[in-house]
Amino acid sequence: MLVNVSRTPLSPTPRTLVNRHRERGQTDRAALDDVLDSALICHLGVLYDGQPVVLPTGYGRDGDTLYIHGSSGAKSLRPGPVCVTVTIVDGIVYARSVFHHSMNYRSAVVLGTTRLVDDPDEKMHALAVVTEHLAPGSWDHARLPTRKELAATNVLALDLTEASVKIRNAPPSDDDEDVEANTAWAGVLPLTMEWGVPESASTLPVPEHVLKR
Amino acid sequence: MLVNVSRTPLSPTPRTLVNRHRERGQTDRAALDDVLDSALICHLGVLYDGQPVVLPTGYGRDGDTLYIHGSSGAKSLRPGPVCVTVTIVDGIVYARSVFHHSMNYRSAVVLGTTRLVDDPDEKMHALAVVTEHLAPGSWDHARLPTRKELAATNVLALDLTEASVKIRNAPPSDDDEDVEANTAWAGVLPLTMEWGVPESASTLPVPEHVLKR
């Protein structure tokens, strides 16, 4: 069982205090787990010679640890200060004014310093966590990593101790005068991710864990 | 007409050279425009006291300029070195081995230093670009920004001169031995974003630009 439930509160540090739209800030640690478990990819922010660089990558969560992985040759997979951000857009908020246009979304921002996972057992476990996040069922279905493949892969761990979560899930918030004027439509256009029909590259039947996703 | 077509080649600098999976790197400038025009939000990487911070935000492109906007009080909306990354996940690639699991995706990474847009005409134009990217049709439909709203909004401009684009759009690439063994399914599970049914917050009929999105 890879999914744990955390019961710690989400206590912001000055670096993760929600300043803009404080009403969207979440204080329940479960909100962080929910957002991390619901999104598919993260955006990893690292520092190259004083320049912030943001790269999309897969990840997985196990309890209070977030794992990311990639080629052992990748510069972005070296341990150091990072920001991992996960965002799910749930809809576009059309307001009566351009100014109040917005999005309904769930986002998590995790700050910290990554640790290189070099213990073989933890590394294998972390790869299971990342694989099961990206492609649930694949860890038991596909061929597991060889020693050579493990050597070609870096895994980084990030503690989920310093994080903020923002959620907007509401109709447009227009000014009273614009509501009264009633000259422009307002509402939310929901947005969802939909799985399509599997495109098979195999003579085998499509397995349940793919079909039922 | 807000959308321009650029015919410049995409010439990487050492900072934007694609190192991992070079076959996924694109050299055609049109690929950058395509990715930027297809995604909904970007992830903005900035630097706070030596710590990379990544925040999701709206954006828009006009020719060779990317615009982002936000509250004039937001720390992330001050001019400086940034990375703007845009990612569209098109599917999960299930391989016969865990190691070759992957994603089909389109991503763009833009590096540079942002410029605060203070010319009133450019600022208004930039807000139109950003609004039309998020909610096409809204600039002509909704109430335009007042002077007070403009003062509460910062707009940053970023030149699209230093960027890289990576695209993976292919079936799984398994090792020959795994294909021959034929013990695990392989294929692609496509992923698309779907607009739902508009949730009206108005007595007016849902306008065409929302209905037909």
Coordinates of C-alpha atoms in Angstrom, one line a residue:
Chain A
M1 CA 0.0 0.0 0.0
L2 CA 1.7 3.1 -1.2
V3 CA -0.7 5.8 -0.2
N4 CA -0.4 7.1 3.3
V5 CA -2.7 9.6 5.1
S6 CA -0.9 12.4 6.9
R7 CA -2.5 14.1 9.8
T8 CA 0.0 16.9 10.4
P9 CA -1.3 20.4 10.0
L10 CA 0.1 22.5 7.2
S11 CA 2.1 25.2 9.0
P12 CA 3.5 27.8 6.7
T13 CA 6.9 29.3 7.2
P14 CA 7.4 32.9 6.1
R15 CA 8.5 31.5 2.7
T16 CA 5.3 29.6 2.2
L17 CA 2.8 32.1 3.7
V18 CA 0.1 32.8 1.3
N19 CA 0.1 36.6 0.7
R20 CA -2.1 37.1 -2.4
H21 CA -5.7 35.9 -2.0
R22 CA -5.2 34.6 1.5
E23 CA -8.8 33.2 1.5
R24 CA -7.5 30.6 -1.0
G25 CA -4.8 29.4 1.4
Q26 CA -5.3 26.0 3.0
T27 CA -4.2 25.1 6.5
D28 CA -5.1 21.4 6.5
R29 CA -2.3 19.1 5.7
A30 CA -4.7 16.7 4.0
A31 CA -5.3 19.4 1.3
L32 CA -1.6 19.1 0.3
D33 CA -1.8 15.3 0.0
D34 CA -5.0 15.7 -2.0
V35 CA -3.5 18.1 -4.5
L36 CA -0.3 16.1 -4.8
D37 CA -2.2 12.8 -5.3
S38 CA -4.6 14.3 -7.9
A39 CA -2.1 15.9 -10.3
L40 CA -0.1 14.0 -12.9
I41 CA 3.1 16.0 -13.2
C42 CA 5.0 18.6 -11.3
H43 CA 7.1 21.6 -12.3
L44 CA 10.5 21.4 -10.7
G45 CA 12.3 24.7 -10.1
V46 CA 16.1 24.5 -9.7
L47 CA 18.9 27.0 -9.9
Y48 CA 21.6 27.0 -12.6
D49 CA 24.2 29.7 -12.1
G50 CA 21.8 32.1 -10.5
Q51 CA 19.1 31.5 -13.1
P52 CA 15.9 29.8 -12.1
V53 CA 15.0 26.9 -14.4
V54 CA 11.6 25.1 -14.4
L55 CA 11.2 21.7 -15.8
P56 CA 8.2 19.4 -16.0
T57 CA 8.7 16.0 -14.5
G58 CA 6.9 13.0 -12.9
Y59 CA 6.8 12.5 -9.2
G60 CA 5.1 10.5 -6.5
R61 CA 4.3 10.9 -2.8
D62 CA 4.8 8.5 0.0
G63 CA 3.6 9.9 3.3
D64 CA 5.6 13.0 4.1
T65 CA 8.1 12.5 1.2
L66 CA 7.9 13.5 -2.4
Y67 CA 10.0 11.6 -4.9
I68 CA 11.2 12.7 -8.3
H69 CA 13.4 10.7 -10.6
G70 CA 15.2 11.1 -13.9
S71 CA 18.4 10.4 -15.8
S72 CA 21.5 10.3 -13.5
G73 CA 23.1 12.5 -16.1
A74 CA 20.5 15.3 -15.8
K75 CA 21.7 18.5 -14.2
S76 CA 18.2 19.0 -12.7
L77 CA 18.5 15.7 -10.8
R78 CA 21.3 16.8 -8.5
P79 CA 20.4 17.4 -4.9
G80 CA 20.0 21.1 -3.9
P81 CA 17.4 23.8 -3.1
V82 CA 14.2 23.2 -5.2
C83 CA 10.6 24.3 -5.5
V84 CA 8.2 21.6 -6.6
T85 CA 4.9 23.0 -7.8
V86 CA 1.8 21.1 -8.8
T87 CA -1.3 22.7 -10.4
I88 CA -4.6 21.4 -11.5
V89 CA -6.8 23.8 -13.5
D90 CA -10.5 23.0 -12.8
G91 CA -12.1 25.8 -14.8
I92 CA -12.0 29.3 -16.3
V93 CA -13.9 31.9 -14.3
Y94 CA -15.6 34.4 -16.7
A95 CA -16.4 37.5 -14.8
R96 CA -18.5 40.6 -15.8
S97 CA -15.2 42.5 -15.8
V98 CA -11.9 41.6 -17.4
F99 CA -10.3 42.4 -14.1
H100 CA -12.1 39.7 -12.2
H101 CA -11.5 36.9 -14.7
S102 CA -9.8 34.1 -12.9
M103 CA -9.3 30.3 -12.8
N104 CA -10.6 27.7 -10.5
Y105 CA -7.6 25.7 -9.5
R106 CA -5.8 23.6 -6.9
S107 CA -2.1 24.2 -6.5
A108 CA 0.7 23.2 -4.1
V109 CA 4.1 24.8 -3.8
V110 CA 6.7 22.8 -1.9
L111 CA 10.1 24.3 -0.9
G112 CA 13.1 22.5 0.4
T113 CA 16.4 20.9 -0.3
T114 CA 16.4 17.6 -2.1
R115 CA 18.3 14.5 -0.9
L116 CA 19.8 12.0 -3.2
V117 CA 18.3 8.6 -2.5
D118 CA 21.2 6.1 -2.5
D119 CA 19.9 3.4 -0.3
P120 CA 19.0 0.6 -2.8
D121 CA 15.8 -0.4 -1.0
E122 CA 14.5 3.2 -0.7
K123 CA 15.5 3.8 -4.3
M124 CA 13.5 0.8 -5.5
H125 CA 10.6 1.8 -3.3
A126 CA 10.7 5.4 -4.6
L127 CA 10.7 4.2 -8.2
A128 CA 7.6 2.1 -7.3
V129 CA 6.0 5.3 -5.9
V130 CA 6.8 7.4 -8.9
T131 CA 5.7 4.7 -11.4
E132 CA 2.4 4.0 -9.6
H133 CA 1.7 7.8 -9.6
L134 CA 2.3 8.1 -13.3
A135 CA 0.9 4.7 -14.4
P136 CA -1.0 2.9 -11.6
G137 CA -0.7 -0.9 -12.0
S138 CA 2.5 -0.8 -14.0
W139 CA 4.8 -1.7 -11.2
D140 CA 3.2 -5.1 -10.9
H141 CA 2.7 -5.5 -14.7
A142 CA 5.9 -4.4 -16.4
R143 CA 9.4 -5.6 -16.1
L144 CA 11.2 -4.1 -13.0
P145 CA 14.4 -2.1 -13.3
T146 CA 17.7 -3.9 -13.8
R147 CA 20.8 -3.0 -11.9
K148 CA 22.0 -1.1 -15.0
E149 CA 18.8 0.8 -15.3
L150 CA 18.9 1.7 -11.6
A151 CA 22.4 3.0 -12.1
A152 CA 21.2 5.2 -14.9
T153 CA 18.4 6.7 -12.8
N154 CA 18.7 9.3 -10.1
V155 CA 16.0 9.6 -7.4
L156 CA 15.6 12.7 -5.2
A157 CA 13.6 12.9 -2.0
L158 CA 11.9 16.1 -0.8
D159 CA 10.3 16.5 2.7
L160 CA 6.8 17.9 2.6
T161 CA 7.4 20.0 5.6
E162 CA 7.5 23.5 3.9
A163 CA 4.5 23.9 1.6
S164 CA 1.6 26.0 0.7
V165 CA -1.7 25.0 -0.9
K166 CA -4.1 27.4 -2.7
I167 CA -7.5 26.4 -3.9
R168 CA -10.1 28.5 -5.8
N169 CA -13.4 26.8 -6.3
A170 CA -16.1 29.4 -6.7
P171 CA -18.2 31.4 -9.1
P172 CA -17.0 34.8 -10.3
S173 CA -16.6 37.5 -7.7
D174 CA -17.7 40.6 -9.5
D175 CA -18.1 44.1 -8.3
D176 CA -21.7 45.0 -7.2
E177 CA -22.0 47.7 -9.9
D178 CA -21.1 45.1 -12.6
V179 CA -23.7 42.6 -11.3
E180 CA -26.3 45.3 -11.3
A181 CA -25.4 46.6 -14.8
N182 CA -25.9 43.0 -16.0
T183 CA -24.3 43.7 -19.4
A184 CA -21.8 40.8 -19.5
W185 CA -22.3 37.1 -18.9
A186 CA -20.5 35.5 -15.9
G187 CA -19.9 32.0 -15.0
V188 CA -17.4 29.1 -14.8
L189 CA -16.4 26.9 -17.8
P190 CA -15.2 23.6 -16.1
L191 CA -12.2 21.9 -17.4
T192 CA -11.3 18.2 -16.9
M193 CA -8.7 15.8 -18.0
E194 CA -10.1 12.9 -20.0
W195 CA -8.4 9.6 -20.8
G196 CA -8.8 8.5 -24.4
V197 CA -8.9 5.1 -26.0
P198 CA -5.6 3.1 -25.4
E199 CA -3.4 3.0 -28.5
S200 CA -1.9 -0.5 -28.3
A201 CA 1.7 -1.2 -29.4
S202 CA 1.4 -4.9 -28.4
T203 CA -0.4 -8.0 -29.4
L204 CA -1.5 -8.6 -25.8
P205 CA -4.9 -7.4 -24.7
V206 CA -5.1 -4.0 -23.0
P207 CA -4.8 -4.8 -19.2
E208 CA -7.5 -3.7 -16.7
H209 CA -5.3 -1.1 -15.0
V210 CA -5.1 0.8 -18.3
L211 CA -8.6 0.1 -19.5
K212 CA -10.2 1.2 -16.3
R213 CA -8.1 4.3 -15.7
Chain B
M1 CA -5.6 40.2 -34.6
L2 CA -3.5 39.2 -31.7
V3 CA -1.8 36.1 -33.0
N4 CA 1.3 36.6 -35.0
V5 CA 3.3 34.0 -36.9
S6 CA 7.1 34.1 -36.3
R7 CA 9.5 32.8 -38.8
T8 CA 12.7 33.0 -36.8
P9 CA 14.5 29.8 -36.2
L10 CA 14.8 28.6 -32.6
S11 CA 18.5 28.9 -31.9
P12 CA 19.5 27.5 -28.5
T13 CA 22.0 29.2 -26.3
P14 CA 24.2 26.9 -24.0
R15 CA 21.5 27.5 -21.4
T16 CA 18.6 26.2 -23.5
L17 CA 20.4 23.4 -25.4
V18 CA 18.5 20.2 -25.0
N19 CA 20.8 17.7 -23.4
R20 CA 18.5 14.8 -22.3
H21 CA 16.6 13.1 -25.1
R22 CA 18.0 15.4 -27.8
E23 CA 15.7 13.7 -30.4
R24 CA 12.9 15.5 -28.6
G25 CA 14.4 18.9 -29.1
Q26 CA 12.8 21.2 -31.7
T27 CA 14.7 23.7 -33.8
D28 CA 11.8 25.3 -35.6
R29 CA 10.6 28.6 -34.0
A30 CA 7.0 27.7 -35.0
A31 CA 7.1 24.8 -32.5
L32 CA 7.6 27.3 -29.7
D33 CA 4.6 29.4 -30.8
D34 CA 2.5 26.3 -31.2
V35 CA 3.2 25.0 -27.6
L36 CA 2.8 28.5 -26.1
D37 CA -0.5 29.0 -28.0
S38 CA -1.8 25.5 -27.1
A39 CA -1.3 25.5 -23.3
L40 CA -3.5 27.3 -20.9
I41 CA -1.2 28.3 -18.0
C42 CA 2.5 28.6 -17.5
H43 CA 4.8 27.9 -14.5
L44 CA 6.8 31.0 -13.6
G45 CA 10.2 30.4 -11.9
V46 CA 11.6 33.3 -9.9
L47 CA 14.3 33.7 -7.3
Y48 CA 13.6 34.7 -3.7
D49 CA 16.7 35.1 -1.6
G50 CA 18.5 32.3 -3.5
Q51 CA 15.6 30.0 -3.4
P52 CA 13.8 29.0 -6.7
V53 CA 10.1 29.5 -6.4
V54 CA 7.6 28.3 -9.1
L55 CA 4.2 29.7 -9.4
P56 CA 1.4 28.9 -11.8
T57 CA 0.0 31.8 -13.7
G58 CA -1.8 32.9 -16.8
Y59 CA 0.0 34.4 -19.8
G60 CA -0.3 35.3 -23.4
R61 CA 1.9 35.6 -26.5
D62 CA 2.1 38.4 -29.0
G63 CA 4.7 37.7 -31.7
D64 CA 8.1 37.5 -30.0
T65 CA 6.8 38.6 -26.6
L66 CA 5.3 36.7 -23.8
Y67 CA 3.2 38.7 -21.3
I68 CA 2.3 37.7 -17.7
H69 CA 0.3 39.7 -15.3
G70 CA -0.8 39.8 -11.7
S71 CA -1.3 41.9 -8.6
S72 CA 1.0 44.8 -8.4
G73 CA 1.7 43.7 -4.9
A74 CA 2.9 40.3 -5.8
K75 CA 6.6 39.6 -5.2
S76 CA 6.6 37.3 -8.3
L77 CA 5.5 40.2 -10.5
R78 CA 8.7 42.2 -10.1
P79 CA 11.1 42.4 -13.1
G80 CA 14.1 40.0 -12.9
P81 CA 15.5 36.8 -14.2
V82 CA 12.8 34.2 -14.8
C83 CA 12.0 30.9 -16.4
V84 CA 8.6 30.4 -17.9
T85 CA 7.7 26.8 -18.6
V86 CA 4.6 25.5 -20.4
T87 CA 3.7 21.9 -20.5
I88 CA 1.0 19.9 -22.2
V89 CA 0.7 16.2 -21.3
D90 CA -0.8 14.3 -24.3
G91 CA -0.6 10.8 -22.9
I92 CA 1.0 8.2 -20.7
V93 CA 3.4 5.9 -22.4
Y94 CA 3.1 2.4 -20.9
A95 CA 6.2 0.4 -21.8
R96 CA 7.0 -3.3 -21.4
S97 CA 9.6 -2.2 -18.8
V98 CA 9.1 0.2 -15.9
F99 CA 12.3 1.9 -17.1
H100 CA 10.9 3.0 -20.5
H101 CA 7.6 4.3 -19.1
S102 CA 7.3 7.9 -20.3
M103 CA 4.9 10.6 -21.3
N104 CA 3.9 12.1 -24.6
Y105 CA 4.1 15.8 -24.1
R106 CA 4.9 19.2 -25.5
S107 CA 6.9 21.6 -23.4
A108 CA 8.6 25.0 -23.8
V109 CA 11.1 26.5 -21.5
V110 CA 11.8 30.2 -21.9
L111 CA 14.6 31.9 -20.1
G112 CA 15.2 35.6 -19.7
T113 CA 14.8 38.8 -17.7
T114 CA 11.4 40.3 -17.5
R115 CA 10.6 44.0 -18.2
L116 CA 7.9 45.9 -16.4
V117 CA 5.4 47.1 -18.9
D118 CA 4.7 50.7 -17.9
D119 CA 3.6 52.3 -21.2
P120 CA -0.2 52.6 -20.8
D121 CA -0.9 51.5 -24.4
E122 CA 1.4 48.5 -24.3
K123 CA 0.0 47.6 -20.8
M124 CA -3.6 47.7 -22.1
H125 CA -2.6 45.6 -25.2
A126 CA -0.7 43.1 -23.0
L127 CA -3.8 42.7 -20.8
A128 CA -5.9 42.0 -24.0
V129 CA -3.3 39.4 -25.0
V130 CA -3.4 37.7 -21.6
T131 CA -7.2 37.8 -21.4
E132 CA -7.7 36.5 -24.9
H133 CA -5.3 33.6 -24.1
L134 CA -7.2 32.6 -21.0
A135 CA -10.7 33.4 -22.1
P136 CA -11.0 34.1 -25.9
G137 CA -13.8 36.6 -26.6
S138 CA -13.8 38.1 -23.1
W139 CA -11.9 41.3 -24.0
D140 CA -14.8 42.3 -26.3
H141 CA -17.5 41.0 -24.0
A142 CA -16.6 42.0 -20.5
R143 CA -16.1 45.4 -18.9
L144 CA -12.5 46.7 -19.7
P145 CA -10.1 47.6 -16.8
T146 CA -10.6 51.0 -15.1
R147 CA -7.6 53.2 -14.2
K148 CA -7.7 51.9 -10.7
E149 CA -7.7 48.3 -11.8
L150 CA -4.8 49.0 -14.1
A151 CA -2.9 50.5 -11.2
A152 CA -3.5 47.3 -9.2
T153 CA -2.1 45.2 -12.0
N154 CA 1.5 44.6 -13.0
V155 CA 2.4 43.3 -16.4
L156 CA 5.7 41.8 -17.3
A157 CA 7.1 41.2 -20.8
L158 CA 9.6 38.5 -21.7
D159 CA 11.4 38.2 -25.0
L160 CA 11.1 34.8 -26.7
T161 CA 14.7 34.8 -27.8
E162 CA 16.1 32.2 -25.4
A163 CA 13.9 29.1 -25.4
S164 CA 13.8 25.4 -25.9
V165 CA 11.0 23.1 -27.0
K166 CA 10.7 19.4 -26.4
I167 CA 8.1 17.2 -27.9
R168 CA 7.5 13.4 -27.4
N169 CA 4.8 12.0 -29.6
A170 CA 5.5 8.3 -30.2
P171 CA 4.7 4.8 -29.1
P172 CA 6.8 3.1 -26.3
S173 CA 10.5 2.6 -27.1
D174 CA 11.2 -0.8 -25.5
D175 CA 14.3 -2.9 -25.5
D176 CA 14.3 -5.7 -28.2
E177 CA 14.4 -8.4 -25.5
D178 CA 11.3 -7.0 -23.8
V179 CA 9.4 -6.9 -27.1
E180 CA 10.4 -10.5 -27.9
A181 CA 9.5 -11.7 -24.4
N182 CA 6.0 -10.2 -25.0
T183 CA 5.1 -10.6 -21.3
A184 CA 3.8 -7.0 -20.7
W185 CA 1.4 -4.8 -22.6
A186 CA 2.7 -1.6 -24.1
G187 CA 0.9 1.4 -25.6
V188 CA -0.2 4.9 -25.1
L189 CA -3.1 6.1 -23.1
P190 CA -4.0 9.5 -24.6
L191 CA -5.0 12.4 -22.3
T192 CA -7.0 15.4 -23.4
M193 CA -8.4 18.5 -21.7
E194 CA -12.2 18.7 -22.1
W195 CA -14.4 21.7 -21.5
G196 CA -17.5 21.0 -19.5
V197 CA -21.0 22.5 -19.4
P198 CA -20.8 26.3 -18.5
E199 CA -22.0 27.0 -14.9
S200 CA -23.9 30.2 -15.3
A201 CA -23.8 32.9 -12.6
S202 CA -25.8 35.3 -14.7
T203 CA -29.4 35.7 -16.0
L204 CA -27.9 36.4 -19.5
P205 CA -27.7 33.6 -22.0
V206 CA -24.2 31.9 -22.2
P207 CA -22.4 33.7 -25.0
E208 CA -21.1 32.0 -28.2
H209 CA -17.4 32.5 -27.3
V210 CA -18.0 30.4 -24.1
L211 CA -20.5 27.9 -25.6
K212 CA -18.3 27.1 -28.6
R213 CA -14.9 26.9 -26.7

